[in-house]
Short mmCIF file of C-alpha atoms in Angstrom, two decimals:
data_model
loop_
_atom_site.label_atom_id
_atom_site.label_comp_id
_atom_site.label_asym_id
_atom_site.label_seq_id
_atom_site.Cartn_x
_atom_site.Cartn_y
_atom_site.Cartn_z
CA UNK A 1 151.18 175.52 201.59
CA UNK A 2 151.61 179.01 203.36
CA UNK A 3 148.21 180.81 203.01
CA UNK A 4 150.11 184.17 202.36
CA UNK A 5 151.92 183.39 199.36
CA UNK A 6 148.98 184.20 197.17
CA UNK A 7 145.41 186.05 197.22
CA UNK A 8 142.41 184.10 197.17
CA UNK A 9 139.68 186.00 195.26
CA UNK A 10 136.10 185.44 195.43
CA UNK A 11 134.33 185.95 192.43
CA UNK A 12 131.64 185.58 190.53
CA UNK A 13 131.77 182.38 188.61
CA UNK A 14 129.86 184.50 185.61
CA UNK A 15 131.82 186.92 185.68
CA UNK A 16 134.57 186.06 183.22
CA UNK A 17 138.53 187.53 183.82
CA UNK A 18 139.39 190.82 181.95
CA UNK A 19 142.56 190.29 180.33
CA UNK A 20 144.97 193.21 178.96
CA UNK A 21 147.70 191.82 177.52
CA UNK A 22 150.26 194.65 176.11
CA UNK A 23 153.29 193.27 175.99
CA UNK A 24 154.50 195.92 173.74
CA UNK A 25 157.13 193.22 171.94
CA UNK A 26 156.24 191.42 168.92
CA UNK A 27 157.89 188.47 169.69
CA UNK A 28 156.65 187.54 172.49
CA UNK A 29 152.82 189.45 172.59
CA UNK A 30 151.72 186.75 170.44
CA UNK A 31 152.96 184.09 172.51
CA UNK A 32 150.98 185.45 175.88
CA UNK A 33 148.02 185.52 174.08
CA UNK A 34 148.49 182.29 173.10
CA UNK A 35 148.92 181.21 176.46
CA UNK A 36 145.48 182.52 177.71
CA UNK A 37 143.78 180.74 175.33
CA UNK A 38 144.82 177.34 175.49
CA UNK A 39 145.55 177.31 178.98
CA UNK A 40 142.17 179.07 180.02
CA UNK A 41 138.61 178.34 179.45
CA UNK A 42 136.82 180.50 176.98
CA UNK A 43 134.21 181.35 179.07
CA UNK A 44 136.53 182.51 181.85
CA UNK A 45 137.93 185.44 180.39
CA UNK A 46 137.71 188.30 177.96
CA UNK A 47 140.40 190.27 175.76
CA UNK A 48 140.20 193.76 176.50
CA UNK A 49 142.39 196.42 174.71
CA UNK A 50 142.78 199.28 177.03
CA UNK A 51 142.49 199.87 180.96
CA UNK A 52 139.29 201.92 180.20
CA UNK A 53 137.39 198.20 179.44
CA UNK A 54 137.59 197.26 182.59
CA UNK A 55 134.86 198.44 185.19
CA UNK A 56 134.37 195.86 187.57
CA UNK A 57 135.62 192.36 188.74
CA UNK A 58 138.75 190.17 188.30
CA UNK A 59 141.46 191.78 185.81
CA UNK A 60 144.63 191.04 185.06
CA UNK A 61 147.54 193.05 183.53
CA UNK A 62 150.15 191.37 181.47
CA UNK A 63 152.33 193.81 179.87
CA UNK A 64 155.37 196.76 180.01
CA UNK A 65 156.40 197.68 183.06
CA UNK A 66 155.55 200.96 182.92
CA UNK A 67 151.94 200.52 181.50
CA UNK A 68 151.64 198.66 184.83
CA UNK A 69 148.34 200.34 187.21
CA UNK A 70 150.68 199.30 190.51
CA UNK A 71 148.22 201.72 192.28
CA UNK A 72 144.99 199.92 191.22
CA UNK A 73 146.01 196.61 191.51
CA UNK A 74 147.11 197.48 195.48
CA UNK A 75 143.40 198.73 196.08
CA UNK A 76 142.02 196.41 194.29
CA UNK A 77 142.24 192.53 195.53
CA UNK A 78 140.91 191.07 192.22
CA UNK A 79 143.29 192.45 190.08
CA UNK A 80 146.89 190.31 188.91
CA UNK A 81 149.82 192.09 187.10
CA UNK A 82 153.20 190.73 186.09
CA UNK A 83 155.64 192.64 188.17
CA UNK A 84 156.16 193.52 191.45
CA UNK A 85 157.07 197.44 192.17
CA UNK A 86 160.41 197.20 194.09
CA UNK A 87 163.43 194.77 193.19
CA UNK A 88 166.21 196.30 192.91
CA UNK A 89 167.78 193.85 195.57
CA UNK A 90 167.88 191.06 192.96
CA UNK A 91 168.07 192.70 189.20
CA UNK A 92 171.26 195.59 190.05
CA UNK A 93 174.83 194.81 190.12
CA UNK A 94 175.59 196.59 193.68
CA UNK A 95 172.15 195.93 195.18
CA UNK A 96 172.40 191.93 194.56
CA UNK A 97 175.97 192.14 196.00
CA UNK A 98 174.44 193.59 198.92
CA UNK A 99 171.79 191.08 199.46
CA UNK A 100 174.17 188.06 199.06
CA UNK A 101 176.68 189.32 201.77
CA UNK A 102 174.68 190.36 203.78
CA UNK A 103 172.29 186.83 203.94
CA UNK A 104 176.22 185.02 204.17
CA UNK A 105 177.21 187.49 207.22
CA UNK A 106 173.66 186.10 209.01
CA UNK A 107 173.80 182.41 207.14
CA UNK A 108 177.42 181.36 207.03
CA UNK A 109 176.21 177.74 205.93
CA UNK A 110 174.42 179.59 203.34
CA UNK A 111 174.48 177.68 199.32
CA UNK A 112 175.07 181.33 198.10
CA UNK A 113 178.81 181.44 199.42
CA UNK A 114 179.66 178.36 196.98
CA UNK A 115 177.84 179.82 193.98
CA UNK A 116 178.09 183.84 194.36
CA UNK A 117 181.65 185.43 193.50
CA UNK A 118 182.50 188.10 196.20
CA UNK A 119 181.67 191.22 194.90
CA UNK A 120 183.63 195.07 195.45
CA UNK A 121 181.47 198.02 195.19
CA UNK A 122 182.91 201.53 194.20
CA UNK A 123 181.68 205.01 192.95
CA UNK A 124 183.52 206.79 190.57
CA UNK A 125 182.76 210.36 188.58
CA UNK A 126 185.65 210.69 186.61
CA UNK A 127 188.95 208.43 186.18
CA UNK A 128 191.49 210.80 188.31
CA UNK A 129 189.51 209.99 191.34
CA UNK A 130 189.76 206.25 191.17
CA UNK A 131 192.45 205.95 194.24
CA UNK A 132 189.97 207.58 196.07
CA UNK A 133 187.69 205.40 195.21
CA UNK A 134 189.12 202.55 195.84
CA UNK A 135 190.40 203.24 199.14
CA UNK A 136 187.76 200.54 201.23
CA UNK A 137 188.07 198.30 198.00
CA UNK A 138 190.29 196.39 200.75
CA UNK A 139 189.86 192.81 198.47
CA UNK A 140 190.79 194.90 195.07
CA UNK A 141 193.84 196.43 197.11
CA UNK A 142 195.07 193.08 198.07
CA UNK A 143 195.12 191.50 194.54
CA UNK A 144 196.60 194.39 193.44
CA UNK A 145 199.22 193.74 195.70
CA UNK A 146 199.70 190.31 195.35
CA UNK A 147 199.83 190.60 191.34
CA UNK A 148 202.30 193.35 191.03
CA UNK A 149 205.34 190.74 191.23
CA UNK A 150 203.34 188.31 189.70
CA UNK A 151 203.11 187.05 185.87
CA UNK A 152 200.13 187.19 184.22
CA UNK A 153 199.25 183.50 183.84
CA UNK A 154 200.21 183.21 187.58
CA UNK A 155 197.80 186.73 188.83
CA UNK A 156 194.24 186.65 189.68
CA UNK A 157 191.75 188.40 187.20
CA UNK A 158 188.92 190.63 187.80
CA UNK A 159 185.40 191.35 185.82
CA UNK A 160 184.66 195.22 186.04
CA UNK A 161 180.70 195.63 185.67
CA UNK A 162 178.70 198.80 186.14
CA UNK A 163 176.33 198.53 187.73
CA UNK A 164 173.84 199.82 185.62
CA UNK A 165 174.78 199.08 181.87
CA UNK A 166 173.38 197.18 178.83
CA UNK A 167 174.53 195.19 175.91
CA UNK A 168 177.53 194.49 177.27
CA UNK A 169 178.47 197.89 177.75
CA UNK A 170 181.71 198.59 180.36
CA UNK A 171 182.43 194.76 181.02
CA UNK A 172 185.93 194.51 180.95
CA UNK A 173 188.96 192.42 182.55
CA UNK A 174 192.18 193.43 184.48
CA UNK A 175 194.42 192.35 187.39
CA UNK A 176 196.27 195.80 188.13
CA UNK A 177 195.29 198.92 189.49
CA UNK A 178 197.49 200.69 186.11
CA UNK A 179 195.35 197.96 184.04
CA UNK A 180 192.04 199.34 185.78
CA UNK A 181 192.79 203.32 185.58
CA UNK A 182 193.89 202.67 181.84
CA UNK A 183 190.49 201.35 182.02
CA UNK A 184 188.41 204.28 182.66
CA UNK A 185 191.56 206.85 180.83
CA UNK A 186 190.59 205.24 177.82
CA UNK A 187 186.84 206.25 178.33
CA UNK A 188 187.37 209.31 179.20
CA UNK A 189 189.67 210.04 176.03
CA UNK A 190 187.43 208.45 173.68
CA UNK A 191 184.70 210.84 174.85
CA UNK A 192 183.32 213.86 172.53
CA UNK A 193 184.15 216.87 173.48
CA UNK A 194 180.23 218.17 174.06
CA UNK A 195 180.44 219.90 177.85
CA UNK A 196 177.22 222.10 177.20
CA UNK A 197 175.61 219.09 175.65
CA UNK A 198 176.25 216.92 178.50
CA UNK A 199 174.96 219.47 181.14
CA UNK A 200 171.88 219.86 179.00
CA UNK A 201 171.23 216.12 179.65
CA UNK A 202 171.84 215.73 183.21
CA UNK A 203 168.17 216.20 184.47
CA UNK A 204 167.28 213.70 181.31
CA UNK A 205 169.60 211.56 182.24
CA UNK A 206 168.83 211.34 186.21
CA UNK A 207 165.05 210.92 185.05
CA UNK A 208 165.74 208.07 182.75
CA UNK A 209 167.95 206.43 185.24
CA UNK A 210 165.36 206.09 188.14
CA UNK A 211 162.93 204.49 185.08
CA UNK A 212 165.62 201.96 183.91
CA UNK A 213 165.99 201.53 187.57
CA UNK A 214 162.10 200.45 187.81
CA UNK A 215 162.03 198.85 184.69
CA UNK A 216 165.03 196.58 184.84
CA UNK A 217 165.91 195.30 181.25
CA UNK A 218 163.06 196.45 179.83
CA UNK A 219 165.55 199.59 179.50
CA UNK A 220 166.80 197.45 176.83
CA UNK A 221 165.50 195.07 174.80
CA UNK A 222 169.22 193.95 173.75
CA UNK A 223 169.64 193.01 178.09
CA UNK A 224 172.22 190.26 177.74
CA UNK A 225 175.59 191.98 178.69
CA UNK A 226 177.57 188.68 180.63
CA UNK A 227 181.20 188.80 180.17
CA UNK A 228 180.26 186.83 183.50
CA UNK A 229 177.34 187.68 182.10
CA UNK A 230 176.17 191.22 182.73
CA UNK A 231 173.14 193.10 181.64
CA UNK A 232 170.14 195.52 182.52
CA UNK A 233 171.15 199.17 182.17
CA UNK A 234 170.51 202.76 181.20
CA UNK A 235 171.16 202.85 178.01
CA UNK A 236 171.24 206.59 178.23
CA UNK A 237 174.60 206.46 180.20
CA UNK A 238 176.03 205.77 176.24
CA UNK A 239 176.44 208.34 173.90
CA UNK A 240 175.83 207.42 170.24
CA UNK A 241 177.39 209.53 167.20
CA UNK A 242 176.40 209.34 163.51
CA UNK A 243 178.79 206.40 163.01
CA UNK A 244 177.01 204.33 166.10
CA UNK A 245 180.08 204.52 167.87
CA UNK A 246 179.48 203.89 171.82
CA UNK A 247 180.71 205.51 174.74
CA UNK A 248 181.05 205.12 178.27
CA UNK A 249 180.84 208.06 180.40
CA UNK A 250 182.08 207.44 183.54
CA UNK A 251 179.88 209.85 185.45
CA UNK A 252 176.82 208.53 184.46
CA UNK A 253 177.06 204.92 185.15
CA UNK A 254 179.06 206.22 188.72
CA UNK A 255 178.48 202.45 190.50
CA UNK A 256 180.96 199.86 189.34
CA UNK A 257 181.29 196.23 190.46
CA UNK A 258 184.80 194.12 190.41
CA UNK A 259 184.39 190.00 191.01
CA UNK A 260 186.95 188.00 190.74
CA UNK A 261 186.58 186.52 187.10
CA UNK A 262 186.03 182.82 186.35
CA UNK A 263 188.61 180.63 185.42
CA UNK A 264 188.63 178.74 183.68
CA UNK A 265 185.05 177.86 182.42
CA UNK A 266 183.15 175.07 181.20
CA UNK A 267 183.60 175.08 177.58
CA UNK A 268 181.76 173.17 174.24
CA UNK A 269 183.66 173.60 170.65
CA UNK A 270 186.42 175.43 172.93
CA UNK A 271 183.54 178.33 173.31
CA UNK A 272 182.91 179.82 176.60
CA UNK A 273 179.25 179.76 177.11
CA UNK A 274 176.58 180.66 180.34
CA UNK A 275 173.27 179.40 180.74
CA UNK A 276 169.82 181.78 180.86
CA UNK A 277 167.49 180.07 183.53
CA UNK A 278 163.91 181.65 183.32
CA UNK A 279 162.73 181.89 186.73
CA UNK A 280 158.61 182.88 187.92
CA UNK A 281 158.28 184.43 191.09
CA UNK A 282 154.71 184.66 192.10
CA UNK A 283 152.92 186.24 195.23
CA UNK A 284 154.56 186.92 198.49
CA UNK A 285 156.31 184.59 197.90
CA UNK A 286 156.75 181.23 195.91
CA UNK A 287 159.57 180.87 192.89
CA UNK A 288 159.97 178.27 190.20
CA UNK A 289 162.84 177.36 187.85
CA UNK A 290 161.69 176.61 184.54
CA UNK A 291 163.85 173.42 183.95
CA UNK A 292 163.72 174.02 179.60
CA UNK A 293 167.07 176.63 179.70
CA UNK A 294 169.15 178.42 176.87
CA UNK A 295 172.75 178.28 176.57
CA UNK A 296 174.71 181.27 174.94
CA UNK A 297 178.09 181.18 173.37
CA UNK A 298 180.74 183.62 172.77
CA UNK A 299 181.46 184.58 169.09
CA UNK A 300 185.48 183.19 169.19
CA UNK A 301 187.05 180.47 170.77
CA UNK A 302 187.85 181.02 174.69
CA UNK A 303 191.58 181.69 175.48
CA UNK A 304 192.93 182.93 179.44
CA UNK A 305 192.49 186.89 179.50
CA UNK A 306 196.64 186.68 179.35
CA UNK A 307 196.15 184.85 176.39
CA UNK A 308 194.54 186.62 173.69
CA UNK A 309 194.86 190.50 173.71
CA UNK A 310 193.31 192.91 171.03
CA UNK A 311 195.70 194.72 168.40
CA UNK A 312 193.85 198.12 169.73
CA UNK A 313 194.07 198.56 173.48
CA UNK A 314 195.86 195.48 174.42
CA UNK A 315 192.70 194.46 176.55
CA UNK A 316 191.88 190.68 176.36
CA UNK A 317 189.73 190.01 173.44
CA UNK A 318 186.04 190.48 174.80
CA UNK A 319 184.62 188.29 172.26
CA UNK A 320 186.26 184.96 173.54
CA UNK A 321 184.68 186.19 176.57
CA UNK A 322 181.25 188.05 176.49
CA UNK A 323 178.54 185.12 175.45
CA UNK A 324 175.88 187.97 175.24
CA UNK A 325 174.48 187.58 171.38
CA UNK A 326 173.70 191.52 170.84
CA UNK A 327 177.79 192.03 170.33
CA UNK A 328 178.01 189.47 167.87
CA UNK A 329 177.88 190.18 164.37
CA UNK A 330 175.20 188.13 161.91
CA UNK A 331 177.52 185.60 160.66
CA UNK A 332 178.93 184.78 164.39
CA UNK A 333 175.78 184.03 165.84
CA UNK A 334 174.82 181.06 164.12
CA UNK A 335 174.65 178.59 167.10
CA UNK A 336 175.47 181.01 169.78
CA UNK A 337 171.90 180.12 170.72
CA UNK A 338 171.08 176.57 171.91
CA UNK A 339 169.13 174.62 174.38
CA UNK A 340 170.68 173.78 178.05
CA UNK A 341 169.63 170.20 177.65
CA UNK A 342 170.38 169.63 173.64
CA UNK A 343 174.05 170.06 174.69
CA UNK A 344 176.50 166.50 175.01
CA UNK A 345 176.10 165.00 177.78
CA UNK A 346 179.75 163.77 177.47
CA UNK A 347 181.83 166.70 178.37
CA UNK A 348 184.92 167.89 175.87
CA UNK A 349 188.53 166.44 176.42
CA UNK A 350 189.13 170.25 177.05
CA UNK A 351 187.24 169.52 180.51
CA UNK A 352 189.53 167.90 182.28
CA UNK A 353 188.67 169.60 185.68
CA UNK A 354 184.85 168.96 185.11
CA UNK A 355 185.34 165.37 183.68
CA UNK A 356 186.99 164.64 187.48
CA UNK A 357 184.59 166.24 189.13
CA UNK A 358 181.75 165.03 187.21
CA UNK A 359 182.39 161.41 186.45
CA UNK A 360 179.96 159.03 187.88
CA UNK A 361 177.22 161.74 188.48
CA UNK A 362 173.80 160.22 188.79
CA UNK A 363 171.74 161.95 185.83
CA UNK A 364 174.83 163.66 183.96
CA UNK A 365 176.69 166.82 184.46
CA UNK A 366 173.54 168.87 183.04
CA UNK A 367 171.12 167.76 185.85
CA UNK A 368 173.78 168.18 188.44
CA UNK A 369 174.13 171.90 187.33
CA UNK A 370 169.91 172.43 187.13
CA UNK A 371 170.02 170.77 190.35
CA UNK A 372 172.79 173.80 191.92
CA UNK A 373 170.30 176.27 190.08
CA UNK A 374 167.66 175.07 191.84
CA UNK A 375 168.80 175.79 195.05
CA UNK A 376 170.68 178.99 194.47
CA UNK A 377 168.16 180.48 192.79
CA UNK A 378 165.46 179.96 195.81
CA UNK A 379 168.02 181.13 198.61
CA UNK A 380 168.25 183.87 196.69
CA UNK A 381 165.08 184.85 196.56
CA UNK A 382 164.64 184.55 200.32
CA UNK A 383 167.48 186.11 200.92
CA UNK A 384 166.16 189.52 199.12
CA UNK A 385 162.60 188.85 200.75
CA UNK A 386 164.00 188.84 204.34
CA UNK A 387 167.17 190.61 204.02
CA UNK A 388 166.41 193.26 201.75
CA UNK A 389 162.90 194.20 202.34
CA UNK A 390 163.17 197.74 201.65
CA UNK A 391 164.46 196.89 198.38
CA UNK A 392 162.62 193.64 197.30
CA UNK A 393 159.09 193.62 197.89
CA UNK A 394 156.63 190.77 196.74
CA UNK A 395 153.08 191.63 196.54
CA UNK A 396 150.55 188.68 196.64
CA UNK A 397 148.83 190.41 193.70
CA UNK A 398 151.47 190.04 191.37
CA UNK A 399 153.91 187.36 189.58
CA UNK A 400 156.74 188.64 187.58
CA UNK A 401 159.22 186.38 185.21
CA UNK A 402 163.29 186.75 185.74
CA UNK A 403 165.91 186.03 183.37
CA UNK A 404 168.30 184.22 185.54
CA UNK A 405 171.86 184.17 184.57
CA UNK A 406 174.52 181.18 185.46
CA UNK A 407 178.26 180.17 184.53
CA UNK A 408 179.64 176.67 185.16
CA UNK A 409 183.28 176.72 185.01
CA UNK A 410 185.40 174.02 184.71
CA UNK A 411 184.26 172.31 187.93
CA UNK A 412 181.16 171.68 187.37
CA UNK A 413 179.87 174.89 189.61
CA UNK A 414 177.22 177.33 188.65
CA UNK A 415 178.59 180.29 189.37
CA UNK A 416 175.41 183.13 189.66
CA UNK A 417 175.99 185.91 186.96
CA UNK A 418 172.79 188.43 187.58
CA UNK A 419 169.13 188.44 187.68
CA UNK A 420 167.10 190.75 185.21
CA UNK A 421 163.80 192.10 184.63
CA UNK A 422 161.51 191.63 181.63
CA UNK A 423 164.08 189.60 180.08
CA UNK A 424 164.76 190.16 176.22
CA UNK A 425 163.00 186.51 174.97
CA UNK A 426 164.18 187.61 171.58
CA UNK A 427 167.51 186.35 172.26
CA UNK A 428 166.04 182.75 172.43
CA UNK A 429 165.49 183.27 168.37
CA UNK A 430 162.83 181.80 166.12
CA UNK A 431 164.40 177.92 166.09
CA UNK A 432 163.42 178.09 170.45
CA UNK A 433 160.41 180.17 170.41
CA UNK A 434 158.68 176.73 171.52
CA UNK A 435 160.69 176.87 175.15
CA UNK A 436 159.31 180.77 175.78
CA UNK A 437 156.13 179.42 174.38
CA UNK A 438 155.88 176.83 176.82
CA UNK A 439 157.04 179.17 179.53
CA UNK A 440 153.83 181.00 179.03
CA UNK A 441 151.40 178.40 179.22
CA UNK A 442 153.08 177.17 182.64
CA UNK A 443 152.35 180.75 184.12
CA UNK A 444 149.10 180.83 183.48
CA UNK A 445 148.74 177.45 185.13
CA UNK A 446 151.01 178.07 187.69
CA UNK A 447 150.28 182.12 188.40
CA UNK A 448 147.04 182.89 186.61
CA UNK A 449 145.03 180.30 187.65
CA UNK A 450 145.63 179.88 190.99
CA UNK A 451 145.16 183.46 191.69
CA UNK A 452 141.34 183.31 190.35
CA UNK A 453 140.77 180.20 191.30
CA UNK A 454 140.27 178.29 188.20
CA UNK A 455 140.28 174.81 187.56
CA UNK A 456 143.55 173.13 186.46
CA UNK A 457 145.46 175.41 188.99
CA UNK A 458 149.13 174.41 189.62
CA UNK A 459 150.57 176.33 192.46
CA UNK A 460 153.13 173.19 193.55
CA UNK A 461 154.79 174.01 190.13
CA UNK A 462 154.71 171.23 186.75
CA UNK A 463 157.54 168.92 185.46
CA UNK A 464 159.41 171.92 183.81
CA UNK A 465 158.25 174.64 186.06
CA UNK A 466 160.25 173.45 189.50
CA UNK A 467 159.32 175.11 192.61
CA UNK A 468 162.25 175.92 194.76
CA UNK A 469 160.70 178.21 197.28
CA UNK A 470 157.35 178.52 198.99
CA UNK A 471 157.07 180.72 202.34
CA UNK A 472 154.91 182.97 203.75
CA UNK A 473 156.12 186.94 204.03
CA UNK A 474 152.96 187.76 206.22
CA UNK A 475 151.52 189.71 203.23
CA UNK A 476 147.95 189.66 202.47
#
């Protein structure tokens, strides 16, 4: 094993482990806690409740992102937190498109080219300046071109993400340029009419937009915005009146991503559905893929964005579409929840495409796709540690946990959605709070305890916590 992928501490074998563990979500603070005390011997540590406890010796931070002592921990060689500073490279829209085409531009044989859509990047203030900002979209351009003359069954179809948004906020789907501009029109109408307000919030908003930027989707607790699966941002960029109506202004989410969307998808009960992978990153660097994964379904039954339009705007209906569970009322998201591996392993008659490609598959269809995670996921990684490194930066005294997000469409390929930051573990839901449970217990194991040096240390990974990357970034 590289010796730079994590710290080794020497400390006083009396000297037990200060633990602060501020989570600051009731959900899951229980569950960390939890953790620690199975997984850890009693005498090895102590509970502390505030930084102040702490004097001297080993600590470790486990909580918000922003309660984080970054500064401390860098001085200190003793002390562990759960997040690195910098990585934007891997959990925003335009950054992650960076990092894959770049690593494919130096790796042509790279994984990530069969299991990344191609990504366009634009700015855009206000809606009457989108032809100038599209003017080096040259991919967006051609299928423009190619489906004016085209019908819509027979045109290719794009996701629009911004690049910073939350709860699904901005995802939507077109295949024209008029389809796109009516896109960003309609935001623009449906805007109040509050100029003085909106200049009184543009230093807030800048402010808050550099945290949510740190932060990742600890922004927002409701993260899980994947019409491809999007989430992760500002959630100030939305403007909220009385009635909770949302709106998108343009201006303040300025970066927008367009990938070509995918269809069609691998579908169960003729739902739509992409699969959360929680993934542990730990030191500088070594990553695991916890094998135990959720699967999230859309509200409605999935139809081709052609196929089913809304009475409103005549956009496809989003719901077939978005499998994010914080746009679904109460009564639609019984089941929208499930676990990866509780799913058939005998694929619906819908699948034709999948059953062909699938057929025969040594371990099923499901560990054929965990399998593709696997090794997507760790490229990916190393592609942000050694292409990116201004933008992803792994210390050896942290360890941070990703929500990973995947589609499979009707090939059998997992398609890579996004990564996030302090994923929301709500969205797993009372009936699956064992699988965050267990993800807890394997970081200690597999982060904590190697770190200080305690017995039962795991740094080759467990059973469900697969390692799928382990090299040394010269960082000590």
């Amino acid at each position: 094993m590289p010796q730079g992928t994590y710290v080794v501490t020497k400390m006083s074998a009396s000297r037990p482990i200060d633990c602060l563990l501020n989570y600051e979500d009731p959900y899951v603070q229980p569950l960390i806690v939890e953790a620690f005390q199975r997984r850890l011997p009693a005498s090895s540590f102590k509970l502390i409740k505030s930084p102040e406890e702490h004097r001297v010796g080993p600590m470790i931070q486990f909580g918000a992102y922003e309660a984080l002592d970054f500064e401390k921990a860098v001085e200190m060689p003793n002390i562990l937190i759960n997040a690195y500073v910098i990585r934007k490279a891997l959990i925003r829209k335009h950054y992650l498109s960076t990092t894959v085409s770049h690593w494919i531009a130096k790796h042509p044989e790279s994984e990530l080219k069969d299991h990344v859509k191609p990504s366009v990047e634009f700015e855009l203030d206000y809606a009457e300046f989108l032809d100038d900002a599209l003017v080096e979209a040259w991919e967006l351009q051609e299928a423009f071109q190619k489906n004016a003359e085209k019908d819509p069954k027979d045109r290719e179809w794009w996701i629009l993400k911004p690049g910073m948004s939350d709860r699904g906020q901005g995802i939507k789907i077109f295949s024209t340029e008029q389809e796109l501009q009516e896109i960003f029109e309609a935001w623009e109408a449906e805007r109040p009419d509050s100029d003085d307000e909106d200049d009184d919030d543009d230093g807030q908003q800048d402010g808050e937009k550099e945290n949510a930027d740190a932060r990742g989707d600890q922004a927002s607790k409701n993260e899980h915005d994947s019409a491809d699966g999007v989430d992760g941002v500002d959630s100030s960029s939305i403007k909220v009146t009385e009635e909770k109506k949302e709106y998108i202004i343009t201006s303040q989410l300025r970066h927008f991503v367009a990938q070509p969307y995918i269809h069609p998808p691998l579908t169960f009960e003729d739902r739509k559905f992409h699969i959360r992978t929680y993934v542990l990153a730990v030191g500088a660097l070594r990553v695991y893929v916890y094998k135990p994964m959720l699967a999230l379904f859309a509200a409605t039954p999935y139809g081709a964005p052609w196929e089913k339009k809304t009475d409103s705007d005549g956009q496809p209906d989003l719901r077939a579409h978005l499998t994010n569970t914080c746009l679904q009322d109460s009564d639609q998201r019984e089941g929208s929840v499930r676990a990866f591996w509780d799913l058939p392993d005998t694929l619906d008659a819908s699948n034709t495409a999948a059953h062909a490609e699938l057929a025969g598959l040594s371990g099923g269809w499901k560990e054929h796709v965990f399998s593709q995670i696997c090794t997507v996921t760790g490229e990916l990684f190393e592609a942000a540690a050694r292409g990116m490194m201004i933008h992803f930066q792994p210390l050896p005294q942290a360890f941070e946990l990703f929500g990973v997000d995947y589609m499979v469409d009707a090939q059998g390929t997992a398609w890579l959605l996004e990564i996030n930051a302090f994923p929301d573990f709500r969205q797993t839901g009372d009936d699956l709070k064992g699988i965050v449970e267990g993800l807890f217990a394997e970081t200690v194991d597999v982060a904590v305890k190697p770190f200080f040096q305690l017995e039962g240390a795991k740094p080759e990974g467990t059973d469900t916590l697969k390692q799928v990357l382990d090299i040394d970034l010269g960082r000590r």
